[in-house]
Amino acid sequence: MKVRHTGSVAVAVAVLGTTLAACGVQPTGVVGAGEPASGLTRGIRLYYASPSGLRGVPVLDRKVESLDGVLKLLGQEPPPAEQRDGLTSLVELGGYSATGKGTRVTVRVEGPYREATPSQGTGQLVCTLARAQSVFDPKVRADDVEVTLRPSEGDPLGPYRCAEFRVG
């Protein structure tokens, strides 16, 4: 199949260039901006509940080296600034252990899991653990991680992906 170039793109670019020049926008060459963005987007985030859905908060002041460590932090109240923004933790776990391998994370919970249906509390667990697993295993994307909850009493829940808990 042949595609004919009619020149309409060239005309549109010329018109756009003339319009921008008339508005005082001057053409520039390539501008170096340094290294690509990094840092917060790569680190561990704890997901908290809010009236508008889950929000991720970067962990900046602590070194976390395991999924259990991430869960321990998530079980605490959010920092004061996040509390003022309306964030809260709905996670209530007694005893637990979390393990991850590749795109699979399993959380073993002592006793029953209080939330029989997926909610923001479950979403907090799933999104936080998915993000952490992708940090601990850089070959894994957080969106690919599946989290299964295995209470010692009752049926397993999941596997869940973080996308199931995102609003909008």
Coordinates of N, CA and C in Angstrom, one line a residue:
M1 N 0.8 -1.2 0.0 CA 0.0 0.0 0.0 C 0.9 1.2 0.0
K2 N 0.6 2.2 -0.9 CA 1.4 3.4 -1.0 C 0.7 4.5 -0.2
V3 N 1.4 5.3 0.4 CA 0.9 6.5 1.1 C 1.4 7.7 0.5
R4 N 0.5 8.6 0.1 CA 1.0 9.9 -0.6 C 1.1 11.0 0.4
H5 N 2.1 11.7 0.4 CA 2.3 12.8 1.3 C 1.8 14.0 0.5
T6 N 0.7 14.7 1.1 CA 0.1 15.8 0.5 C 0.6 17.2 0.8
G7 N 1.5 17.2 1.8 CA 2.1 18.5 2.2 C 1.2 19.2 3.3
S8 N 0.1 18.6 3.7 CA -0.8 19.3 4.7 C -0.1 19.4 6.0
V9 N 0.7 18.5 6.4 CA 1.5 18.5 7.6 C 2.5 19.7 7.6
A10 N 3.2 19.8 6.5 CA 4.1 20.9 6.3 C 3.4 22.3 6.4
V11 N 2.3 22.4 5.8 CA 1.5 23.6 5.9 C 1.1 23.9 7.3
A12 N 0.6 22.9 8.0 CA 0.2 23.1 9.4 C 1.3 23.5 10.3
V13 N 2.5 23.0 10.1 CA 3.7 23.3 10.9 C 4.1 24.8 10.6
A14 N 4.0 25.2 9.3 CA 4.4 26.5 8.9 C 3.4 27.5 9.6
V15 N 2.1 27.2 9.5 CA 1.1 28.1 10.1 C 1.3 28.2 11.6
L16 N 1.6 27.1 12.3 CA 1.8 27.1 13.7 C 3.0 27.9 14.1
G17 N 4.1 27.7 13.3 CA 5.3 28.5 13.5 C 5.1 30.0 13.4
T18 N 4.4 30.4 12.4 CA 4.1 31.8 12.1 C 3.2 32.3 13.3
T19 N 2.2 31.6 13.7 CA 1.4 32.0 14.8 C 2.2 32.2 16.1
L20 N 3.0 31.2 16.4 CA 3.9 31.3 17.6 C 4.8 32.5 17.6
A21 N 5.4 32.7 16.4 CA 6.3 33.9 16.3 C 5.6 35.2 16.5
A22 N 4.3 35.3 16.0 CA 3.5 36.5 16.1 C 3.2 36.7 17.6
C23 N 3.2 35.7 18.4 CA 2.9 35.8 19.8 C 4.1 36.1 20.7
G24 N 5.3 36.2 20.0 CA 6.5 36.5 20.8 C 7.3 35.3 21.1
V25 N 6.8 34.1 20.8 CA 7.5 32.8 21.1 C 8.7 32.7 20.1
Q26 N 9.9 32.7 20.6 CA 11.1 32.6 19.7 C 11.5 31.1 19.6
P27 N 12.0 30.8 18.4 CA 12.4 29.4 18.2 C 13.7 29.2 19.0
T28 N 13.9 27.9 19.5 CA 15.1 27.6 20.2 C 15.7 26.3 19.6
G29 N 16.9 26.0 19.9 CA 17.5 24.7 19.5 C 17.2 23.7 20.6
V30 N 17.9 22.6 20.6 CA 17.7 21.6 21.6 C 18.2 22.1 22.9
V31 N 17.4 22.0 24.0 CA 17.8 22.4 25.3 C 18.1 21.2 26.2
G32 N 19.3 21.1 26.7 CA 19.6 20.0 27.6 C 19.0 20.2 29.0
A33 N 18.4 19.2 29.5 CA 17.7 19.3 30.8 C 18.3 18.4 31.9
G34 N 19.4 17.8 31.6 CA 20.0 17.0 32.6 C 19.5 15.5 32.5
E35 N 19.7 14.9 33.7 CA 19.2 13.5 33.8 C 17.7 13.4 33.9
P36 N 17.2 12.2 33.5 CA 15.7 12.0 33.6 C 15.3 12.0 35.1
A37 N 14.1 12.3 35.3 CA 13.6 12.4 36.7 C 13.8 11.0 37.4
S38 N 14.1 11.1 38.6 CA 14.3 9.8 39.4 C 14.0 10.2 40.9
G39 N 14.2 9.2 41.7 CA 14.0 9.4 43.1 C 12.7 8.9 43.7
L40 N 11.8 9.9 43.9 CA 10.5 9.5 44.6 C 9.8 8.5 43.8
T41 N 9.8 8.6 42.5 CA 9.0 7.6 41.7 C 9.5 6.2 41.7
R42 N 10.8 6.0 42.2 CA 11.3 4.7 42.3 C 11.3 4.1 43.6
G43 N 11.0 4.8 44.7 CA 11.1 4.3 46.0 C 9.8 3.7 46.5
I44 N 9.9 3.3 47.8 CA 8.8 2.7 48.4 C 7.7 3.7 48.7
R45 N 6.5 3.4 48.6 CA 5.4 4.3 48.9 C 4.4 3.5 49.8
L46 N 3.9 4.2 50.7 CA 2.8 3.6 51.5 C 1.5 4.2 51.0
Y47 N 0.5 3.4 50.8 CA -0.8 3.8 50.3 C -1.7 4.0 51.5
Y48 N -2.4 5.2 51.6 CA -3.3 5.4 52.6 C -4.7 5.7 52.0
A49 N -5.7 5.5 52.8 CA -7.1 5.8 52.4 C -7.4 7.3 52.6
S50 N -8.3 7.8 51.7 CA -8.7 9.1 51.8 C -10.2 9.2 51.2
P51 N -10.9 10.2 51.4 CA -12.2 10.3 50.9 C -12.3 10.2 49.3
S52 N -11.2 10.5 48.7 CA -11.1 10.5 47.2 C -10.4 9.2 46.7
G53 N -10.1 8.3 47.6 CA -9.4 7.0 47.1 C -8.0 6.9 47.8
L54 N -7.3 6.0 47.2 CA -5.9 5.7 47.8 C -4.9 6.8 47.3
R55 N -4.0 7.1 48.2 CA -2.9 8.0 47.8 C -1.6 7.5 48.3
G56 N -0.6 7.4 47.5 CA 0.7 7.0 47.8 C 1.6 8.1 48.4
V57 N 2.2 7.7 49.5 CA 3.1 8.6 50.2 C 4.5 8.0 50.2
P58 N 5.5 8.7 49.7 CA 6.9 8.2 49.7 C 7.4 8.0 51.1
V59 N 8.2 6.9 51.3 CA 8.9 6.7 52.5 C 10.3 7.3 52.4
L60 N 10.5 8.4 53.0 CA 11.7 9.2 52.8 C 12.7 9.0 54.0
D61 N 12.2 8.8 55.2 CA 13.0 8.9 56.4 C 13.4 7.6 57.0
R62 N 13.0 6.5 56.3 CA 13.3 5.1 56.9 C 13.8 4.2 55.8
K63 N 14.7 3.3 56.2 CA 15.1 2.3 55.2 C 14.3 1.0 55.5
V64 N 13.6 0.6 54.4 CA 12.8 -0.6 54.6 C 13.4 -1.7 53.7
E65 N 13.6 -2.9 54.3 CA 14.3 -3.9 53.5 C 13.5 -5.2 53.3
S66 N 12.2 -5.2 53.7 CA 11.4 -6.4 53.6 C 9.9 -6.0 53.4
L67 N 9.2 -7.0 52.9 CA 7.7 -6.7 52.8 C 7.1 -6.7 54.2
D68 N 7.6 -7.5 55.1 CA 7.1 -7.4 56.5 C 7.4 -6.0 57.1
G69 N 8.5 -5.4 56.8 CA 8.8 -4.1 57.3 C 7.9 -3.0 56.7
V70 N 7.5 -3.2 55.4 CA 6.6 -2.3 54.8 C 5.2 -2.4 55.5
L71 N 4.8 -3.6 55.8 CA 3.5 -3.8 56.4 C 3.5 -3.2 57.8
K72 N 4.6 -3.3 58.5 CA 4.8 -2.7 59.9 C 4.5 -1.2 59.8
L73 N 5.2 -0.6 58.8 CA 5.0 0.9 58.6 C 3.5 1.2 58.3
L74 N 2.9 0.4 57.4 CA 1.6 0.6 57.0 C 0.6 0.5 58.1
G75 N 0.9 -0.3 59.1 CA 0.0 -0.5 60.2 C 0.0 0.7 61.2
Q76 N 0.9 1.6 61.0 CA 1.0 2.8 61.9 C 0.1 3.9 61.2
E77 N -0.1 4.9 62.0 CA -0.9 6.0 61.5 C 0.0 6.8 60.5
P78 N -0.6 7.4 59.5 CA 0.2 8.2 58.6 C 0.9 9.4 59.3
P79 N 2.0 9.9 58.7 CA 2.6 11.1 59.3 C 1.6 12.2 59.5
P80 N 1.9 13.2 60.4 CA 1.0 14.3 60.7 C 0.5 15.1 59.5
A81 N 1.5 15.4 58.6 CA 1.1 16.2 57.4 C 0.0 15.5 56.6
E82 N 0.2 14.1 56.4 CA -0.8 13.4 55.7 C -2.1 13.2 56.4
Q83 N -2.0 13.2 57.7 CA -3.3 13.1 58.5 C -4.1 14.4 58.3
R84 N -3.3 15.6 58.3 CA -4.0 16.9 58.0 C -4.7 16.9 56.7
D85 N -4.1 16.1 55.7 CA -4.7 16.1 54.4 C -5.8 15.1 54.3
G86 N -6.2 14.5 55.4 CA -7.3 13.5 55.4 C -6.9 12.1 55.2
L87 N -5.6 11.8 55.2 CA -5.2 10.4 54.9 C -5.3 9.6 56.2
T88 N -5.7 8.3 56.1 CA -5.7 7.4 57.3 C -5.4 6.0 56.9
S89 N -5.0 5.2 57.8 CA -4.8 3.8 57.6 C -5.9 3.0 58.1
L90 N -6.5 2.2 57.2 CA -7.6 1.3 57.5 C -7.1 -0.2 57.7
V91 N -5.8 -0.4 57.6 CA -5.2 -1.7 57.8 C -5.2 -2.1 59.2
E92 N -5.8 -3.3 59.5 CA -5.8 -3.8 60.8 C -5.3 -5.3 60.7
L93 N -4.1 -5.5 60.9 CA -3.6 -6.9 60.9 C -3.0 -7.3 62.3
G94 N -3.4 -8.4 62.7 CA -2.7 -8.9 63.9 C -1.4 -9.4 63.6
G95 N -1.2 -10.7 63.6 CA 0.1 -11.3 63.2 C 0.0 -11.5 61.7
Y96 N 1.2 -11.3 61.0 CA 1.2 -11.5 59.6 C 2.6 -11.8 59.1
S97 N 2.8 -12.3 57.9 CA 4.1 -12.4 57.3 C 3.8 -12.3 55.8
A98 N 4.7 -11.6 55.1 CA 4.5 -11.4 53.7 C 5.8 -11.9 53.0
T99 N 5.6 -12.6 51.9 CA 6.7 -13.1 51.0 C 6.4 -12.7 49.6
G100 N 7.4 -12.5 48.9 CA 7.3 -12.2 47.5 C 8.3 -12.9 46.6
K101 N 7.8 -13.3 45.4 CA 8.7 -13.9 44.4 C 8.2 -13.4 43.1
G102 N 9.1 -12.7 42.3 CA 8.6 -12.2 41.0 C 7.4 -11.3 41.2
T103 N 6.4 -11.6 40.4 CA 5.2 -10.8 40.4 C 4.1 -11.3 41.4
R104 N 4.5 -12.2 42.3 CA 3.6 -12.8 43.3 C 4.0 -12.4 44.7
V105 N 3.0 -11.9 45.4 CA 3.2 -11.6 46.8 C 2.1 -12.3 47.6
T106 N 2.4 -13.0 48.7 CA 1.5 -13.6 49.6 C 1.6 -13.1 51.0
V107 N 0.4 -12.7 51.6 CA 0.4 -12.2 52.9 C -0.4 -13.3 53.7
R108 N 0.3 -13.8 54.7 CA -0.3 -14.8 55.6 C -0.8 -14.0 56.9
V109 N -2.1 -14.1 57.2 CA -2.6 -13.4 58.3 C -3.1 -14.3 59.3
E110 N -2.7 -14.1 60.6 CA -3.2 -14.9 61.7 C -4.7 -14.6 62.0
G111 N -5.5 -15.6 62.0 CA -6.9 -15.4 62.3 C -7.7 -15.1 61.0
P112 N -8.9 -14.6 61.1 CA -9.6 -14.2 59.9 C -9.2 -12.8 59.4
Y113 N -9.4 -12.6 58.2 CA -9.1 -11.3 57.6 C -10.5 -10.5 57.7
R114 N -10.4 -9.3 58.3 CA -11.6 -8.6 58.7 C -12.4 -8.1 57.5
E115 N -11.8 -7.9 56.4 CA -12.5 -7.3 55.2 C -12.8 -8.4 54.2
A116 N -14.0 -8.9 54.2 CA -14.4 -10.0 53.3 C -14.5 -9.6 51.9
T117 N -14.8 -8.3 51.7 CA -14.8 -7.8 50.3 C -13.7 -6.8 50.1
P118 N -13.2 -6.6 48.9 CA -12.2 -5.6 48.7 C -12.6 -4.2 49.0
S119 N -11.8 -3.5 49.7 CA -12.1 -2.2 50.2 C -10.8 -1.3 50.1
Q120 N -10.9 -0.1 50.6 CA -9.7 0.7 50.7 C -8.6 0.1 51.5
G121 N -9.0 -0.6 52.6 CA -8.0 -1.2 53.5 C -7.2 -2.3 52.7
T122 N -8.0 -3.1 52.0 CA -7.3 -4.2 51.2 C -6.5 -3.5 50.1
G123 N -7.0 -2.4 49.5 CA -6.3 -1.7 48.5 C -5.0 -1.1 49.0
Q124 N -5.0 -0.6 50.3 CA -3.8 -0.2 50.9 C -2.7 -1.3 50.9
L125 N -3.1 -2.4 51.4 CA -2.2 -3.6 51.4 C -1.6 -3.9 50.0
V126 N -2.6 -4.1 49.1 CA -2.2 -4.5 47.8 C -1.3 -3.5 47.1
C127 N -1.7 -2.3 47.1 CA -0.9 -1.3 46.3 C 0.5 -1.0 47.0
T128 N 0.5 -1.0 48.3 CA 1.8 -0.8 49.0 C 2.7 -2.0 48.8
L129 N 2.2 -3.2 48.9 CA 3.0 -4.4 48.7 C 3.5 -4.5 47.2
A130 N 2.6 -4.2 46.3 CA 3.0 -4.2 44.9 C 4.1 -3.3 44.6
R131 N 4.0 -2.1 45.1 CA 5.1 -1.1 44.9 C 6.4 -1.6 45.6
A132 N 6.3 -2.1 46.8 CA 7.5 -2.5 47.5 C 8.1 -3.7 46.7
Q133 N 7.3 -4.6 46.2 CA 7.9 -5.8 45.5 C 8.6 -5.3 44.3
S134 N 8.1 -4.3 43.6 CA 8.8 -3.8 42.4 C 10.1 -3.0 42.7
V135 N 10.2 -2.5 44.0 CA 11.4 -1.9 44.4 C 12.4 -2.9 44.8
F136 N 12.0 -4.0 45.5 CA 12.9 -5.0 45.9 C 13.4 -5.9 44.7
D137 N 12.5 -6.1 43.7 CA 12.9 -6.8 42.5 C 12.7 -5.9 41.3
P138 N 13.7 -5.1 40.9 CA 13.6 -4.1 39.9 C 13.1 -4.6 38.5
K139 N 13.2 -6.0 38.3 CA 12.7 -6.5 37.0 C 11.2 -6.6 37.0
V140 N 10.5 -6.3 38.1 CA 9.1 -6.4 38.2 C 8.4 -5.1 38.2
R141 N 7.4 -4.9 37.4 CA 6.6 -3.7 37.4 C 5.5 -3.8 38.5
A142 N 5.3 -2.7 39.2 CA 4.2 -2.7 40.3 C 2.9 -3.1 39.7
D143 N 2.6 -2.7 38.5 CA 1.2 -3.0 37.9 C 1.1 -4.5 37.6
D144 N 2.2 -5.2 37.6 CA 2.1 -6.7 37.3 C 2.0 -7.5 38.5
V145 N 2.2 -6.9 39.7 CA 2.3 -7.7 40.9 C 0.8 -8.1 41.3
E146 N 0.7 -9.4 41.7 CA -0.6 -9.9 42.2 C -0.4 -10.3 43.7
V147 N -1.3 -9.8 44.5 CA -1.2 -10.0 46.0 C -2.3 -10.9 46.4
T148 N -2.0 -12.0 47.1 CA -3.0 -12.9 47.7 C -2.9 -12.8 49.2
L149 N -4.1 -12.7 49.8 CA -4.2 -12.7 51.3 C -4.6 -14.1 51.7
R150 N -3.9 -14.7 52.6 CA -4.2 -16.0 53.1 C -4.4 -16.0 54.7
P151 N -5.6 -15.8 55.1 CA -5.9 -15.8 56.5 C -5.8 -17.2 57.0
S152 N -5.5 -17.4 58.3 CA -5.4 -18.8 58.9 C -6.8 -19.3 59.1
E153 N -7.8 -18.4 59.1 CA -9.2 -18.8 59.3 C -10.0 -18.2 58.1
G154 N -10.5 -19.1 57.2 CA -11.3 -18.6 56.1 C -10.5 -18.8 54.8
D155 N -11.2 -18.5 53.7 CA -10.7 -18.7 52.4 C -9.7 -17.6 52.0
P156 N -8.7 -18.0 51.1 CA -7.8 -17.0 50.6 C -8.6 -15.9 49.8
L157 N -8.0 -14.7 49.8 CA -8.6 -13.6 49.0 C -7.6 -13.2 47.9
G158 N -8.1 -13.0 46.7 CA -7.2 -12.6 45.6 C -6.9 -13.7 44.7
P159 N -6.0 -13.5 43.9 CA -5.0 -12.4 43.8 C -5.6 -11.1 43.3
Y160 N -5.1 -10.0 43.9 CA -5.5 -8.7 43.5 C -4.3 -7.9 42.9
R161 N -4.7 -7.0 42.0 CA -3.7 -6.0 41.5 C -4.1 -4.7 42.0
C162 N -3.1 -3.8 42.1 CA -3.4 -2.4 42.6 C -4.4 -1.7 41.7
A163 N -4.4 -1.9 40.4 CA -5.3 -1.2 39.5 C -6.8 -1.5 39.9
E164 N -7.1 -2.6 40.6 CA -8.5 -2.8 41.0 C -9.0 -1.8 42.1
F165 N -8.0 -1.1 42.7 CA -8.4 -0.2 43.8 C -8.2 1.2 43.5
R166 N -7.8 1.5 42.3 CA -7.5 2.9 41.9 C -8.9 3.6 41.5
V167 N -9.0 4.8 41.9 CA -10.2 5.6 41.6 C -9.9 6.5 40.4
G168 N -10.8 6.5 39.4 CA -10.6 7.4 38.3 C -9.5 7.0 37.4

